[in-house]
Amino acid sequence: MGNKFKQYISSDLRVRLTMIQIFILASFLLFSGLTIYQTACSLVGEMNGVTRSVQNGFHVDLLGYFWLISAGAIIIGGFVYVKVTRSMLKPIQQMKGSVREIRNGRYPEPISVDRETDDIGQLVQHVNDLNQKLQLNEKLRNRMLSDMSHEIRTPLSNLRGYLEALQKGIIKGDPAIYQSLYEETQRITDLLSQIDWIREWDGSALDTMISPDLIEARELIDHVVKLYALEFQQKGIPLHVDVDTAEIYVDNRGMQQVLTNLLSNALSYYSGDEAVEIKGEKSGSDYTIFVKGPGLSIPNEQLEKIFERFYRVDTSRSRDTGGSGLGLAISKEIVDRHKGSIEVESDEHIHKFIVCLPNVVSQS
């Protein structure tokens, strides 16, 4: 029993603070009270006409009042202090419980904040924000794992179906079958490559991961355009390029991936007869890249979601074109790491992606 009491005393912050406060209050009352008692007794002893018995009675009465007042002051002071510290330390006790729940892999309810302006209130808010962010990250991680599993399972199931049919003699191998098998394996390879990009450019990584170089914007864009020029020509899709000259500090490999994703989407989801337009404009300290082209309509409520990982406006259509739903998410991660922005504007079937990059080098 004694050990449990000592353990409780040593572990409960409120009890320890209360005991310290009572000790300080009692010491102050004892020192000041005894000083007043000695002074009063001395003054009474020096008074003329006061008998010894009266002095002794005064001493006894004064000492009794001293102990009574001291005890009352300690009890009242301790009670008030307990109430105050209980109110002050309640959020800390709640945070202790919340952190314990988080450590055990659970996510507690947010702690109510009645005092947002003081340090404890701000600390509670930080714990609530941390709890909320961890929950969101857990949901995103679970959704990403589920989507990855589904995306990989689909081509693997197709491969298994083809191979079982070949093994049982249901179908015979020919160039078309081998091409289908190759395309399914390529889908898996492309998906894993994009997952590597997501991991590399994840927003939680360190800023030092970016390796900015002084790049000529026109050369960067022209290089990526040349990679797709033949495909655009073979499909009969008109391609217009109008790019301003400017030097910008960017991660060359990262920005090539952004432009590759945007041009690949413009090519894969092309629907119409208008030209695909690529523009680069210098404005002050910013450089803006526009990729505009026709495609199937995107509902307004889904415009912002297209930058989420594995999100697709039309699941079946994306799979037909080989889309995994990661390209735009990767592009956003890369642009965000450059302190820039990427957004999309849609007018029925015409879609325009806008990439704004800072750190343009002024040319005098």
CSV table of N, CA and C in Angstrom, one decimal, residues 45-208:
chain,number,residue,atom,x,y,z
A,45,GLY,N,4.8,42.1,26.8
A,45,GLY,CA,5.6,42.0,27.9
A,45,GLY,C,6.2,43.3,28.4
A,46,GLU,N,6.3,44.3,27.5
A,46,GLU,CA,6.9,45.6,27.8
A,46,GLU,C,5.8,46.6,28.3
A,47,MET,N,4.6,46.2,28.2
A,47,MET,CA,3.5,47.1,28.7
A,47,MET,C,3.4,47.1,30.2
A,48,ASN,N,3.2,48.3,30.8
A,48,ASN,CA,3.1,48.5,32.2
A,48,ASN,C,1.7,48.0,32.7
A,49,GLY,N,1.7,47.4,33.8
A,49,GLY,CA,0.4,47.0,34.4
A,49,GLY,C,-0.2,45.7,33.9
A,50,VAL,N,0.6,45.0,33.1
A,50,VAL,CA,0.1,43.7,32.6
A,50,VAL,C,0.7,42.6,33.4
A,51,THR,N,-0.1,41.8,34.1
A,51,THR,CA,0.4,40.8,35.0
A,51,THR,C,0.9,39.6,34.2
A,52,ARG,N,1.7,38.7,34.8
A,52,ARG,CA,2.2,37.6,34.2
A,52,ARG,C,1.1,36.6,33.7
A,53,SER,N,0.1,36.5,34.5
A,53,SER,CA,-1.0,35.6,34.1
A,53,SER,C,-1.7,36.1,32.8
A,54,VAL,N,-1.9,37.4,32.8
A,54,VAL,CA,-2.5,38.0,31.6
A,54,VAL,C,-1.6,37.7,30.3
A,55,GLN,N,-0.3,37.9,30.6
A,55,GLN,CA,0.6,37.7,29.5
A,55,GLN,C,0.6,36.2,29.0
A,56,ASN,N,0.6,35.3,30.0
A,56,ASN,CA,0.5,33.9,29.6
A,56,ASN,C,-0.8,33.6,28.8
A,57,GLY,N,-1.9,34.1,29.3
A,57,GLY,CA,-3.1,33.9,28.6
A,57,GLY,C,-3.1,34.5,27.2
A,58,PHE,N,-2.5,35.6,27.0
A,58,PHE,CA,-2.4,36.2,25.7
A,58,PHE,C,-1.5,35.4,24.8
A,59,HIS,N,-0.4,34.8,25.4
A,59,HIS,CA,0.5,34.0,24.6
A,59,HIS,C,-0.3,32.7,24.1
A,60,VAL,N,-1.1,32.1,25.0
A,60,VAL,CA,-1.8,30.9,24.6
A,60,VAL,C,-2.9,31.2,23.5
A,61,ASP,N,-3.6,32.3,23.8
A,61,ASP,CA,-4.7,32.7,22.8
A,61,ASP,C,-4.1,33.0,21.4
A,62,LEU,N,-3.0,33.8,21.4
A,62,LEU,CA,-2.4,34.2,20.2
A,62,LEU,C,-1.8,33.0,19.4
A,63,LEU,N,-1.2,32.1,20.2
A,63,LEU,CA,-0.7,30.9,19.5
A,63,LEU,C,-1.8,30.0,18.9
A,64,GLY,N,-2.9,29.9,19.7
A,64,GLY,CA,-4.1,29.2,19.1
A,64,GLY,C,-4.6,29.8,17.9
A,65,TYR,N,-4.8,31.1,17.9
A,65,TYR,CA,-5.2,31.8,16.7
A,65,TYR,C,-4.2,31.6,15.5
A,66,PHE,N,-3.0,31.6,15.8
A,66,PHE,CA,-1.9,31.4,14.8
A,66,PHE,C,-2.1,30.1,14.1
A,67,TRP,N,-2.2,29.0,14.9
A,67,TRP,CA,-2.3,27.7,14.4
A,67,TRP,C,-3.7,27.5,13.6
A,68,LEU,N,-4.7,28.1,14.1
A,68,LEU,CA,-6.0,28.0,13.5
A,68,LEU,C,-6.0,28.7,12.1
A,69,ILE,N,-5.5,30.0,12.1
A,69,ILE,CA,-5.4,30.7,10.9
A,69,ILE,C,-4.5,30.0,9.9
A,70,SER,N,-3.4,29.5,10.3
A,70,SER,CA,-2.4,28.9,9.4
A,70,SER,C,-3.0,27.6,8.8
A,71,ALA,N,-3.7,26.8,9.7
A,71,ALA,CA,-4.3,25.6,9.1
A,71,ALA,C,-5.4,25.9,8.1
A,72,GLY,N,-6.2,27.0,8.5
A,72,GLY,CA,-7.3,27.4,7.5
A,72,GLY,C,-6.7,27.9,6.2
A,73,ALA,N,-5.6,28.7,6.3
A,73,ALA,CA,-5.0,29.3,5.1
A,73,ALA,C,-4.4,28.2,4.2
A,74,ILE,N,-3.8,27.2,4.9
A,74,ILE,CA,-3.2,26.0,4.1
A,74,ILE,C,-4.3,25.2,3.4
A,75,ILE,N,-5.4,24.9,4.2
A,75,ILE,CA,-6.5,24.1,3.6
A,75,ILE,C,-7.1,24.9,2.4
A,76,ILE,N,-7.5,26.2,2.7
A,76,ILE,CA,-8.1,26.9,1.6
A,76,ILE,C,-7.2,27.1,0.4
A,77,GLY,N,-5.9,27.5,0.7
A,77,GLY,CA,-5.0,27.7,-0.4
A,77,GLY,C,-4.7,26.4,-1.2
A,78,GLY,N,-4.6,25.3,-0.5
A,78,GLY,CA,-4.4,24.0,-1.1
A,78,GLY,C,-5.6,23.6,-2.0
A,79,PHE,N,-6.8,23.9,-1.5
A,79,PHE,CA,-8.1,23.6,-2.2
A,79,PHE,C,-8.1,24.4,-3.5
A,80,VAL,N,-7.9,25.7,-3.4
A,80,VAL,CA,-7.9,26.6,-4.5
A,80,VAL,C,-6.8,26.2,-5.6
A,81,TYR,N,-5.7,25.9,-5.0
A,81,TYR,CA,-4.6,25.5,-5.9
A,81,TYR,C,-4.9,24.2,-6.7
A,82,VAL,N,-5.5,23.2,-6.0
A,82,VAL,CA,-5.9,22.0,-6.6
A,82,VAL,C,-6.9,22.2,-7.8
A,83,LYS,N,-7.9,23.1,-7.5
A,83,LYS,CA,-8.9,23.4,-8.5
A,83,LYS,C,-8.2,24.1,-9.7
A,84,VAL,N,-7.3,25.0,-9.5
A,84,VAL,CA,-6.6,25.8,-10.5
A,84,VAL,C,-5.7,24.8,-11.4
A,85,THR,N,-4.9,24.0,-10.7
A,85,THR,CA,-4.0,23.1,-11.4
A,85,THR,C,-4.8,22.0,-12.1
A,86,ARG,N,-5.9,21.6,-11.6
A,86,ARG,CA,-6.7,20.6,-12.3
A,86,ARG,C,-7.2,21.1,-13.6
A,87,SER,N,-7.6,22.4,-13.6
A,87,SER,CA,-8.1,23.0,-14.8
A,87,SER,C,-7.0,23.2,-15.8
A,88,MET,N,-5.8,23.6,-15.3
A,88,MET,CA,-4.7,23.9,-16.1
A,88,MET,C,-4.0,22.6,-16.7
A,89,LEU,N,-4.0,21.6,-15.9
A,89,LEU,CA,-3.3,20.3,-16.3
A,89,LEU,C,-4.2,19.3,-17.0
A,90,LYS,N,-5.5,19.6,-17.0
A,90,LYS,CA,-6.4,18.7,-17.7
A,90,LYS,C,-6.1,18.5,-19.1
A,91,PRO,N,-5.8,19.5,-19.9
A,91,PRO,CA,-5.4,19.3,-21.3
A,91,PRO,C,-4.1,18.5,-21.4
A,92,ILE,N,-3.2,18.6,-20.5
A,92,ILE,CA,-2.0,17.9,-20.5
A,92,ILE,C,-2.3,16.4,-20.3
A,93,GLN,N,-3.1,16.1,-19.3
A,93,GLN,CA,-3.5,14.7,-19.1
A,93,GLN,C,-4.2,14.1,-20.3
A,94,GLN,N,-5.1,14.9,-21.0
A,94,GLN,CA,-5.7,14.5,-22.2
A,94,GLN,C,-4.7,14.2,-23.3
A,95,MET,N,-3.7,15.1,-23.4
A,95,MET,CA,-2.7,14.9,-24.5
A,95,MET,C,-1.9,13.7,-24.2
A,96,LYS,N,-1.6,13.4,-22.9
A,96,LYS,CA,-0.9,12.2,-22.5
A,96,LYS,C,-1.7,11.0,-23.0
A,97,GLY,N,-3.0,11.0,-22.8
A,97,GLY,CA,-3.8,9.8,-23.2
A,97,GLY,C,-3.8,9.7,-24.7
A,98,SER,N,-3.9,10.9,-25.4
A,98,SER,CA,-4.0,10.9,-26.9
A,98,SER,C,-2.7,10.3,-27.5
A,99,VAL,N,-1.6,10.8,-26.9
A,99,VAL,CA,-0.3,10.3,-27.4
A,99,VAL,C,-0.1,8.8,-27.2
A,100,ARG,N,-0.6,8.3,-26.0
A,100,ARG,CA,-0.6,6.9,-25.8
A,100,ARG,C,-1.4,6.1,-26.8
A,101,GLU,N,-2.6,6.7,-27.1
A,101,GLU,CA,-3.4,6.0,-28.1
A,101,GLU,C,-2.7,6.0,-29.5
A,102,ILE,N,-2.1,7.1,-29.8
A,102,ILE,CA,-1.4,7.2,-31.1
A,102,ILE,C,-0.3,6.2,-31.2
A,103,ARG,N,0.5,6.1,-30.1
A,103,ARG,CA,1.6,5.2,-30.0
A,103,ARG,C,1.1,3.7,-30.2
A,104,ASN,N,-0.1,3.4,-29.7
A,104,ASN,CA,-0.6,2.1,-29.8
A,104,ASN,C,-1.3,1.8,-31.1
A,105,GLY,N,-1.2,2.8,-32.1
A,105,GLY,CA,-1.8,2.6,-33.4
A,105,GLY,C,-3.3,3.0,-33.5
A,106,ARG,N,-3.8,3.7,-32.5
A,106,ARG,CA,-5.2,4.1,-32.6
A,106,ARG,C,-5.2,5.6,-32.7
A,107,TYR,N,-6.3,6.1,-33.1
A,107,TYR,CA,-6.5,7.6,-33.3
A,107,TYR,C,-7.6,8.1,-32.4
A,108,PRO,N,-7.3,8.8,-31.4
A,108,PRO,CA,-8.3,9.3,-30.4
A,108,PRO,C,-9.1,10.4,-31.0
A,109,GLU,N,-10.2,10.7,-30.3
A,109,GLU,CA,-11.0,11.9,-30.6
A,109,GLU,C,-10.2,13.2,-30.4
A,110,PRO,N,-10.4,14.2,-31.1
A,110,PRO,CA,-9.7,15.5,-30.9
A,110,PRO,C,-10.0,16.0,-29.5
A,111,ILE,N,-9.0,16.7,-28.9
A,111,ILE,CA,-9.1,17.3,-27.6
A,111,ILE,C,-9.8,18.6,-27.7
A,112,SER,N,-10.8,18.9,-26.9
A,112,SER,CA,-11.5,20.2,-27.0
A,112,SER,C,-10.5,21.3,-26.5
A,113,VAL,N,-10.5,22.4,-27.2
A,113,VAL,CA,-9.6,23.5,-26.9
A,113,VAL,C,-10.4,24.7,-26.5
A,114,ASP,N,-10.3,25.1,-25.2
A,114,ASP,CA,-11.0,26.3,-24.7
A,114,ASP,C,-10.1,27.5,-24.5
A,115,ARG,N,-8.8,27.3,-24.7
A,115,ARG,CA,-7.8,28.4,-24.5
A,115,ARG,C,-6.8,28.3,-25.6
A,116,GLU,N,-7.2,28.8,-26.7
A,116,GLU,CA,-6.4,28.7,-27.9
A,116,GLU,C,-5.2,29.7,-28.0
A,117,THR,N,-5.3,30.7,-27.1
A,117,THR,CA,-4.2,31.7,-27.1
A,117,THR,C,-3.0,31.4,-26.3
A,118,ASP,N,-3.1,30.6,-25.2
A,118,ASP,CA,-2.0,30.4,-24.4
A,118,ASP,C,-1.2,29.2,-24.9
A,119,ASP,N,0.0,28.9,-24.3
A,119,ASP,CA,0.9,27.9,-24.8
A,119,ASP,C,0.3,26.5,-24.7
A,120,ILE,N,-0.4,26.2,-23.6
A,120,ILE,CA,-1.0,24.9,-23.5
A,120,ILE,C,-2.1,24.7,-24.6
A,121,GLY,N,-2.9,25.7,-24.8
A,121,GLY,CA,-3.9,25.6,-25.9
A,121,GLY,C,-3.3,25.4,-27.2
A,122,GLN,N,-2.2,26.1,-27.5
A,122,GLN,CA,-1.6,25.9,-28.8
A,122,GLN,C,-1.0,24.5,-28.9
A,123,LEU,N,-0.4,24.0,-27.8
A,123,LEU,CA,0.1,22.7,-27.8
A,123,LEU,C,-1.0,21.6,-28.1
A,124,VAL,N,-2.1,21.8,-27.4
A,124,VAL,CA,-3.2,20.9,-27.7
A,124,VAL,C,-3.6,20.9,-29.2
A,125,GLN,N,-3.7,22.1,-29.7
A,125,GLN,CA,-4.0,22.2,-31.1
A,125,GLN,C,-3.0,21.5,-32.0
A,126,HIS,N,-1.7,21.6,-31.7
A,126,HIS,CA,-0.7,20.9,-32.4
A,126,HIS,C,-0.9,19.4,-32.4
A,127,VAL,N,-1.2,18.9,-31.2
A,127,VAL,CA,-1.5,17.5,-31.0
A,127,VAL,C,-2.7,17.0,-31.9
A,128,ASN,N,-3.8,17.9,-31.8
A,128,ASN,CA,-4.9,17.6,-32.7
A,128,ASN,C,-4.6,17.5,-34.1
A,129,ASP,N,-3.8,18.5,-34.6
A,129,ASP,CA,-3.4,18.6,-36.0
A,129,ASP,C,-2.5,17.4,-36.3
A,130,LEU,N,-1.6,17.0,-35.4
A,130,LEU,CA,-0.8,15.8,-35.7
A,130,LEU,C,-1.7,14.5,-35.8
A,131,ASN,N,-2.6,14.4,-34.9
A,131,ASN,CA,-3.5,13.3,-34.9
A,131,ASN,C,-4.3,13.2,-36.2
A,132,GLN,N,-4.8,14.4,-36.6
A,132,GLN,CA,-5.6,14.4,-37.9
A,132,GLN,C,-4.7,14.1,-39.1
A,133,LYS,N,-3.5,14.6,-39.1
A,133,LYS,CA,-2.6,14.3,-40.2
A,133,LYS,C,-2.2,12.9,-40.3
A,134,LEU,N,-2.0,12.3,-39.1
A,134,LEU,CA,-1.7,10.8,-39.1
A,134,LEU,C,-2.8,10.0,-39.6
A,135,GLN,N,-4.0,10.4,-39.2
A,135,GLN,CA,-5.2,9.6,-39.7
A,135,GLN,C,-5.3,9.8,-41.2
A,136,LEU,N,-5.1,11.0,-41.7
A,136,LEU,CA,-5.2,11.2,-43.2
A,136,LEU,C,-4.2,10.4,-43.9
A,137,ASN,N,-2.9,10.4,-43.4
A,137,ASN,CA,-1.8,9.7,-44.0
A,137,ASN,C,-2.1,8.2,-44.0
A,138,GLU,N,-2.7,7.7,-42.9
A,138,GLU,CA,-3.1,6.3,-42.8
A,138,GLU,C,-4.1,5.9,-43.9
A,139,LYS,N,-5.2,6.8,-44.0
A,139,LYS,CA,-6.2,6.5,-45.0
A,139,LYS,C,-5.6,6.6,-46.4
A,140,LEU,N,-4.7,7.5,-46.7
A,140,LEU,CA,-4.1,7.6,-48.0
A,140,LEU,C,-3.2,6.4,-48.3
A,141,ARG,N,-2.5,6.0,-47.3
A,141,ARG,CA,-1.6,4.9,-47.5
A,141,ARG,C,-2.4,3.6,-47.7
A,142,ASN,N,-3.5,3.4,-47.0
A,142,ASN,CA,-4.3,2.2,-47.2
A,142,ASN,C,-5.0,2.2,-48.6
A,143,ARG,N,-5.4,3.4,-49.0
A,143,ARG,CA,-6.1,3.5,-50.3
A,143,ARG,C,-5.0,3.3,-51.4
A,144,MET,N,-3.8,3.8,-51.2
A,144,MET,CA,-2.8,3.7,-52.2
A,144,MET,C,-2.4,2.2,-52.3
A,145,LEU,N,-2.3,1.5,-51.2
A,145,LEU,CA,-1.9,0.1,-51.2
A,145,LEU,C,-3.0,-0.7,-51.9
A,146,SER,N,-4.3,-0.4,-51.6
A,146,SER,CA,-5.4,-1.0,-52.2
A,146,SER,C,-5.4,-0.8,-53.7
A,147,ASP,N,-5.2,0.5,-54.1
A,147,ASP,CA,-5.2,0.8,-55.6
A,147,ASP,C,-4.0,0.1,-56.3
A,148,MET,N,-2.8,0.1,-55.6
A,148,MET,CA,-1.7,-0.5,-56.2
A,148,MET,C,-1.9,-2.0,-56.4
A,149,SER,N,-2.5,-2.6,-55.4
A,149,SER,CA,-2.8,-4.1,-55.5
A,149,SER,C,-3.8,-4.3,-56.7
A,150,HIS,N,-4.8,-3.5,-56.8
A,150,HIS,CA,-5.7,-3.6,-57.9
A,150,HIS,C,-5.1,-3.4,-59.3
A,151,GLU,N,-4.2,-2.4,-59.3
A,151,GLU,CA,-3.6,-2.1,-60.6
A,151,GLU,C,-2.6,-3.2,-61.1
A,152,ILE,N,-1.9,-3.8,-60.1
A,152,ILE,CA,-1.0,-4.8,-60.4
A,152,ILE,C,-1.7,-6.1,-60.7
A,153,ARG,N,-2.8,-6.4,-60.0
A,153,ARG,CA,-3.5,-7.6,-60.1
A,153,ARG,C,-4.2,-7.7,-61.5
A,154,THR,N,-4.7,-6.6,-62.0
A,154,THR,CA,-5.4,-6.6,-63.3
A,154,THR,C,-4.5,-7.2,-64.5
A,155,PRO,N,-3.3,-6.6,-64.7
A,155,PRO,CA,-2.4,-7.2,-65.8
A,155,PRO,C,-1.9,-8.6,-65.5
A,156,LEU,N,-1.7,-8.8,-64.2
A,156,LEU,CA,-1.2,-10.2,-63.8
A,156,LEU,C,-2.3,-11.2,-64.1
A,157,SER,N,-3.6,-10.8,-63.8
A,157,SER,CA,-4.7,-11.8,-64.1
A,157,SER,C,-4.8,-12.0,-65.6
A,158,ASN,N,-4.6,-10.9,-66.4
A,158,ASN,CA,-4.6,-11.1,-67.9
A,158,ASN,C,-3.4,-12.0,-68.3
A,159,LEU,N,-2.2,-11.8,-67.8
A,159,LEU,CA,-1.1,-12.6,-68.1
A,159,LEU,C,-1.4,-14.1,-67.8
A,160,ARG,N,-1.9,-14.3,-66.6
A,160,ARG,CA,-2.2,-15.7,-66.2
A,160,ARG,C,-3.2,-16.3,-67.1
A,161,GLY,N,-4.3,-15.6,-67.5
A,161,GLY,CA,-5.3,-16.1,-68.4
A,161,GLY,C,-4.7,-16.5,-69.7
A,162,TYR,N,-3.8,-15.6,-70.3
A,162,TYR,CA,-3.2,-16.0,-71.6
A,162,TYR,C,-2.3,-17.2,-71.4
A,163,LEU,N,-1.5,-17.2,-70.4
A,163,LEU,CA,-0.6,-18.3,-70.2
A,163,LEU,C,-1.3,-19.7,-69.9
A,164,GLU,N,-2.3,-19.6,-69.2
A,164,GLU,CA,-3.1,-20.9,-68.9
A,164,GLU,C,-3.7,-21.4,-70.2
A,165,ALA,N,-4.3,-20.4,-71.0
A,165,ALA,CA,-4.9,-20.8,-72.3
A,165,ALA,C,-3.8,-21.4,-73.3
A,166,LEU,N,-2.6,-20.8,-73.3
A,166,LEU,CA,-1.5,-21.3,-74.1
A,166,LEU,C,-1.1,-22.7,-73.6
A,167,GLN,N,-1.0,-22.9,-72.3
A,167,GLN,CA,-0.6,-24.1,-71.7
A,167,GLN,C,-1.6,-25.3,-72.0
A,168,LYS,N,-2.9,-24.9,-72.0
A,168,LYS,CA,-3.9,-26.0,-72.2
A,168,LYS,C,-4.3,-26.1,-73.7
A,169,GLY,N,-3.6,-25.3,-74.5
A,169,GLY,CA,-3.9,-25.5,-76.0
A,169,GLY,C,-5.1,-24.8,-76.4
A,170,ILE,N,-5.8,-24.0,-75.6
A,170,ILE,CA,-7.0,-23.3,-76.0
A,170,ILE,C,-6.7,-22.3,-77.1
A,171,ILE,N,-5.6,-21.6,-77.0
A,171,ILE,CA,-5.2,-20.7,-78.0
A,171,ILE,C,-3.7,-21.1,-78.4
A,172,LYS,N,-3.3,-20.6,-79.6
A,172,LYS,CA,-2.0,-20.9,-80.1
A,172,LYS,C,-1.2,-19.5,-80.1
A,173,GLY,N,0.1,-19.7,-79.8
A,173,GLY,CA,0.9,-18.5,-79.8
A,173,GLY,C,1.0,-17.9,-81.2
A,174,ASP,N,0.9,-16.6,-81.3
A,174,ASP,CA,1.1,-15.8,-82.5
A,174,ASP,C,1.6,-14.4,-82.2
A,175,PRO,N,2.0,-13.7,-83.1
A,175,PRO,CA,2.6,-12.3,-82.8
A,175,PRO,C,1.6,-11.4,-82.0
A,176,ALA,N,0.3,-11.5,-82.3
A,176,ALA,CA,-0.7,-10.7,-81.6
A,176,ALA,C,-0.8,-11.1,-80.1
A,177,ILE,N,-0.7,-12.4,-79.8
A,177,ILE,CA,-0.7,-12.9,-78.4
A,177,ILE,C,0.5,-12.4,-77.7
A,178,TYR,N,1.7,-12.6,-78.3
A,178,TYR,CA,2.9,-12.1,-77.7
A,178,TYR,C,2.9,-10.6,-77.5
A,179,GLN,N,2.3,-9.9,-78.4
A,179,GLN,CA,2.3,-8.4,-78.2
A,179,GLN,C,1.4,-8.1,-77.0
A,180,SER,N,0.3,-8.8,-76.9
A,180,SER,CA,-0.6,-8.5,-75.7
A,180,SER,C,0.1,-8.9,-74.4
A,181,LEU,N,0.9,-10.0,-74.4
A,181,LEU,CA,1.6,-10.3,-73.2
A,181,LEU,C,2.7,-9.3,-72.9
A,182,TYR,N,3.3,-8.8,-73.9
A,182,TYR,CA,4.3,-7.7,-73.7
A,182,TYR,C,3.7,-6.5,-73.2
A,183,GLU,N,2.5,-6.1,-73.7
A,183,GLU,CA,1.9,-4.9,-73.2
A,183,GLU,C,1.5,-5.0,-71.8
A,184,GLU,N,1.0,-6.2,-71.4
A,184,GLU,CA,0.6,-6.3,-70.0
A,184,GLU,C,1.8,-6.2,-69.0
A,185,THR,N,2.9,-6.9,-69.4
A,185,THR,CA,4.2,-6.7,-68.6
A,185,THR,C,4.7,-5.3,-68.6
A,186,GLN,N,4.5,-4.6,-69.7
A,186,GLN,CA,4.9,-3.2,-69.8
A,186,GLN,C,4.1,-2.3,-68.9
A,187,ARG,N,2.8,-2.7,-68.7
A,187,ARG,CA,1.9,-1.9,-67.8
A,187,ARG,C,2.4,-2.0,-66.4
A,188,ILE,N,2.8,-3.3,-66.0
A,188,ILE,CA,3.3,-3.5,-64.7
A,188,ILE,C,4.6,-2.7,-64.5
A,189,THR,N,5.5,-2.8,-65.5
A,189,THR,CA,6.8,-2.1,-65.4
A,189,THR,C,6.6,-0.6,-65.3
A,190,ASP,N,5.7,0.0,-66.1
A,190,ASP,CA,5.4,1.4,-66.0
A,190,ASP,C,4.8,1.8,-64.7
A,191,LEU,N,3.9,1.0,-64.2
A,191,LEU,CA,3.3,1.3,-62.9
A,191,LEU,C,4.4,1.3,-61.8
A,192,LEU,N,5.3,0.3,-61.8
A,192,LEU,CA,6.3,0.3,-60.7
A,192,LEU,C,7.3,1.5,-60.9
A,193,SER,N,7.5,1.9,-62.1
A,193,SER,CA,8.4,3.1,-62.3
A,193,SER,C,7.8,4.3,-61.8
A,194,GLN,N,6.4,4.5,-62.0
A,194,GLN,CA,5.7,5.6,-61.5
A,194,GLN,C,5.7,5.6,-60.0
A,195,ILE,N,5.5,4.4,-59.4
A,195,ILE,CA,5.6,4.3,-57.9
A,195,ILE,C,6.9,4.8,-57.4
A,196,ASP,N,8.0,4.4,-58.1
A,196,ASP,CA,9.3,4.9,-57.7
A,196,ASP,C,9.4,6.4,-57.8
A,197,TRP,N,8.8,7.0,-58.8
A,197,TRP,CA,8.8,8.5,-58.9
A,197,TRP,C,8.0,9.1,-57.7
A,198,ILE,N,6.9,8.5,-57.3
A,198,ILE,CA,6.1,9.0,-56.2
A,198,ILE,C,6.9,8.9,-54.9
A,199,ARG,N,7.6,7.8,-54.7
A,199,ARG,CA,8.4,7.6,-53.5
A,199,ARG,C,9.6,8.7,-53.5
A,200,GLU,N,10.2,8.9,-54.7
A,200,GLU,CA,11.3,9.8,-54.8
A,200,GLU,C,10.9,11.3,-54.5
A,201,TRP,N,9.7,11.6,-55.1
A,201,TRP,CA,9.3,13.0,-55.0
A,201,TRP,C,8.2,13.2,-54.0
A,202,ASP,N,8.0,12.3,-53.0
A,202,ASP,CA,7.0,12.5,-52.0
A,202,ASP,C,7.2,13.7,-51.3
A,203,GLY,N,6.1,14.5,-50.9
A,203,GLY,CA,6.2,15.8,-50.3
A,203,GLY,C,6.8,15.7,-48.9
A,204,SER,N,6.9,14.5,-48.3
A,204,SER,CA,7.5,14.5,-47.0
A,204,SER,C,9.1,14.4,-47.0
A,205,ALA,N,9.6,14.2,-48.2
A,205,ALA,CA,11.1,14.1,-48.4
A,205,ALA,C,11.7,15.5,-48.1
A,206,LEU,N,13.1,15.4,-47.9
A,206,LEU,CA,13.8,16.6,-47.6
A,206,LEU,C,13.9,17.5,-48.8
A,207,ASP,N,13.9,18.9,-48.6
A,207,ASP,CA,14.1,19.8,-49.7
A,207,ASP,C,15.4,19.6,-50.4
A,208,THR,N,16.4,19.1,-49.7
A,208,THR,CA,17.7,18.9,-50.3
A,208,THR,C,17.7,18.0,-51.5
